[in-house]
PDB file of C-alpha atoms in Angstrom:
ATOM      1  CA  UNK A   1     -31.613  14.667  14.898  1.00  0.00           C
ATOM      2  CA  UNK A   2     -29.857  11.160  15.784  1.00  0.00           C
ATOM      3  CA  UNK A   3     -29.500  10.738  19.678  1.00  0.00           C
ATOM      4  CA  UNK A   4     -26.275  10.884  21.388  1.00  0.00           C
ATOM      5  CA  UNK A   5     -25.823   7.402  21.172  1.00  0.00           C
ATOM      6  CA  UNK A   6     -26.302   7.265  17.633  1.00  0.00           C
ATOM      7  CA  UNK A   7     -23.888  10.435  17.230  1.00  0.00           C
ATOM      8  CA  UNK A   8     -20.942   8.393  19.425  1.00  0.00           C
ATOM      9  CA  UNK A   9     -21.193   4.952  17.375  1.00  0.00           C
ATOM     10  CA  UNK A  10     -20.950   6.952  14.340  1.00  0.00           C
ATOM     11  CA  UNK A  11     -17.928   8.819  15.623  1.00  0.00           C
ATOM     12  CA  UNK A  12     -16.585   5.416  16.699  1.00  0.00           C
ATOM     13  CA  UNK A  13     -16.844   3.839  13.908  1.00  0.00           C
ATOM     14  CA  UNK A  14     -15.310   6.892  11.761  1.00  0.00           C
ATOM     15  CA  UNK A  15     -12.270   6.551  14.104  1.00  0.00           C
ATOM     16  CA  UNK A  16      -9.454   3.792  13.183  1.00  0.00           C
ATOM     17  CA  UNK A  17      -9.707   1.494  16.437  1.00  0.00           C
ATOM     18  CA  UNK A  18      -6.260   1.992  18.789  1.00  0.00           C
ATOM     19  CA  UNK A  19      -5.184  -1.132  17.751  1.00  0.00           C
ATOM     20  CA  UNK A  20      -4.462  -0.118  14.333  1.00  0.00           C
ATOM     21  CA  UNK A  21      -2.820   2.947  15.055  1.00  0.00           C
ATOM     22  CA  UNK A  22      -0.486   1.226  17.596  1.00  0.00           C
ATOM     23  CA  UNK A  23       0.026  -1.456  14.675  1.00  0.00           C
ATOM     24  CA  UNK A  24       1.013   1.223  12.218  1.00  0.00           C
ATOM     25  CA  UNK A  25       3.093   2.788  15.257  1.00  0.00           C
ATOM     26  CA  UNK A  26       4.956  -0.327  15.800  1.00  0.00           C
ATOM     27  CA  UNK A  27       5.502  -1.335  12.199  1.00  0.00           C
ATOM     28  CA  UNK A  28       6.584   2.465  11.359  1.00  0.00           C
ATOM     29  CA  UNK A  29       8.980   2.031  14.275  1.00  0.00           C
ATOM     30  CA  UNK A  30      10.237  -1.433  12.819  1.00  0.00           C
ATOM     31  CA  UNK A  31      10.514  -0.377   9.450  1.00  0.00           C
ATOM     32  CA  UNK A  32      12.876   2.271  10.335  1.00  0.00           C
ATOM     33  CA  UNK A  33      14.672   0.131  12.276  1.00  0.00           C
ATOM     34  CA  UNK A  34      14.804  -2.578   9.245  1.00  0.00           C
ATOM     35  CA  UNK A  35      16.072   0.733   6.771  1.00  0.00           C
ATOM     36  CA  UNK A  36      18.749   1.772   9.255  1.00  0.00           C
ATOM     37  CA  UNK A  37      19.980  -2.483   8.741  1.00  0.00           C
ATOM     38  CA  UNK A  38      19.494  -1.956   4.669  1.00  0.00           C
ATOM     39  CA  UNK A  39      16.549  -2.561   3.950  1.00  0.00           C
ATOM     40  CA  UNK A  40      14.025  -1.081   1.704  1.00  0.00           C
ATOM     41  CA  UNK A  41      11.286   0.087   3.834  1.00  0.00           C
ATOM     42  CA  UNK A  42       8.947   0.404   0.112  1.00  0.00           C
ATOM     43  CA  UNK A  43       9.317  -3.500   0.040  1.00  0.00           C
ATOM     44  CA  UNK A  44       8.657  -4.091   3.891  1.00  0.00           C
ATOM     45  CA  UNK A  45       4.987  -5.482   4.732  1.00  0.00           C
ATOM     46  CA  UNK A  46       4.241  -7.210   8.265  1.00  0.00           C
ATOM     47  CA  UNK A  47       4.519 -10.331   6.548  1.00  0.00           C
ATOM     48  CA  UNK A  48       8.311 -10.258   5.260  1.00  0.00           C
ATOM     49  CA  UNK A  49      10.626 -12.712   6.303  1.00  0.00           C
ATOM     50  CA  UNK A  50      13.232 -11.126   7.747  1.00  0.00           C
ATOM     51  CA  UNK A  51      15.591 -13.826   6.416  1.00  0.00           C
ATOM     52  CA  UNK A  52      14.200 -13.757   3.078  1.00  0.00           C
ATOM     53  CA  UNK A  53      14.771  -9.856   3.608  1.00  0.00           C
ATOM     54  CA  UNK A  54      18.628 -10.329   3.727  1.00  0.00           C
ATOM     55  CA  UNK A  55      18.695 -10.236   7.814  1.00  0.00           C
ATOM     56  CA  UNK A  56      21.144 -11.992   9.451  1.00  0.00           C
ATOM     57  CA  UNK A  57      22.514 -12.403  12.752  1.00  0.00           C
ATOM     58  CA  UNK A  58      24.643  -9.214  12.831  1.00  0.00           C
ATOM     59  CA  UNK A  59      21.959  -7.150  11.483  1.00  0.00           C
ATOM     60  CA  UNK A  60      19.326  -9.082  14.298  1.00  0.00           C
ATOM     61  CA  UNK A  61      21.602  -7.826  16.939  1.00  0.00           C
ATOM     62  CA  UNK A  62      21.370  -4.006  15.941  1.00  0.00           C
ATOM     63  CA  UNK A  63      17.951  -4.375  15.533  1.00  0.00           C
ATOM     64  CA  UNK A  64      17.642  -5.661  19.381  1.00  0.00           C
ATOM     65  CA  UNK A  65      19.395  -2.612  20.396  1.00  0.00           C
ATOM     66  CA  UNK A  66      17.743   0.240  17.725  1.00  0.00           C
ATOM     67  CA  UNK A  67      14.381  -1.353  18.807  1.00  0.00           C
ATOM     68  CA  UNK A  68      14.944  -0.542  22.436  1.00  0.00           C
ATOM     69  CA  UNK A  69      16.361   2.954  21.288  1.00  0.00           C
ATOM     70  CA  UNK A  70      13.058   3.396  19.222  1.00  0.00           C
ATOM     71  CA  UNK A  71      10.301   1.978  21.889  1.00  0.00           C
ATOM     72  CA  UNK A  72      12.230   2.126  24.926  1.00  0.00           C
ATOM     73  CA  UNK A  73      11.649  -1.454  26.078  1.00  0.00           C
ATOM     74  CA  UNK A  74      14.432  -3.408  27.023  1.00  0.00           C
ATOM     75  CA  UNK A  75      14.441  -6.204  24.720  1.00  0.00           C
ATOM     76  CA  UNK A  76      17.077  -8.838  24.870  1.00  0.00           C
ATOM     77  CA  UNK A  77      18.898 -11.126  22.118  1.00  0.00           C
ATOM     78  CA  UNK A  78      16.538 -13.874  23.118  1.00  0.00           C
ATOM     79  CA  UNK A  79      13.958 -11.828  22.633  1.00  0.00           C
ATOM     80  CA  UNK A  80      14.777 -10.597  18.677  1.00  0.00           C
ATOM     81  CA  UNK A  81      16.293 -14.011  17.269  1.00  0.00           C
ATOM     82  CA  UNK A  82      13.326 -16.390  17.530  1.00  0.00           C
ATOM     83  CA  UNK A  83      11.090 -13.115  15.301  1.00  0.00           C
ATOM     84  CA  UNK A  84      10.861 -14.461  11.410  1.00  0.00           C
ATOM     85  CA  UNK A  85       8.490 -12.043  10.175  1.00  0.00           C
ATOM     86  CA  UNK A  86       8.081  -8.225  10.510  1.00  0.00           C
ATOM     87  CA  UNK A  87       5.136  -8.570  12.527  1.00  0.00           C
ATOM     88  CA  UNK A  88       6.909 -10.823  15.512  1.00  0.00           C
ATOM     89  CA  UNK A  89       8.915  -7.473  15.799  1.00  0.00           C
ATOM     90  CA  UNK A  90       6.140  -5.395  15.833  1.00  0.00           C
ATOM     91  CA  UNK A  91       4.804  -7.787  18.753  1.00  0.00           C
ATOM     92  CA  UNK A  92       7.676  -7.049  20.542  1.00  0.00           C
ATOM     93  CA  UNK A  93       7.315  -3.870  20.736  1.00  0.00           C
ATOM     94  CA  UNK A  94       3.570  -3.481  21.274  1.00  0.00           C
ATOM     95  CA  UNK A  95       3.334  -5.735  24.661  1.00  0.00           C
TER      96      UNK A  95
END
């Protein structure tokens, strides 16, 4: 019989670590954000551009305000418009 310490590694490393489920939490939040704006969330990886995506500045300023509907964080214009990529989002939302 393995000892306990064995028996908790295992489980441990059987477990996804909390930072990937609060990565897939924030990119599930920002990808239906990004589908609410038009966007295919299929074709959506942490790595799109949201420019290259077809984002513009209209569609940056109802992501501000869905993403603080979604996560509850107050997040500011300043804070959306410098994001390029999927993933700055997804840091927003995950400090």
């Amino acid at each position: 019989m393995a000892s306990l310490q064995d028996q908790l590694l295992k489980l441990q490393s059987d477990q996804p670590s909390s930072n990937s489920q609060e990565e897939a939490t924030a990119f599930s939040r920002v990808c239906a954000v990004l589908k609410r704006v038009g966007l295919d969330p299929e074709e959506i990886t942490p790595d799109t551009v949201l420019e290259d995506a077809g984002v513009d500045s209209l569609d940056r300023i109802e992501i501000t305000v869905r993403l603080e509907q979604e996560s509850g964080i107050e997040l500011h214009d300043a804070d959306v418009f410098p994001a390029r990529t999927v993933h700055d989002l997804m840091q927003l939302i995950d400090q």
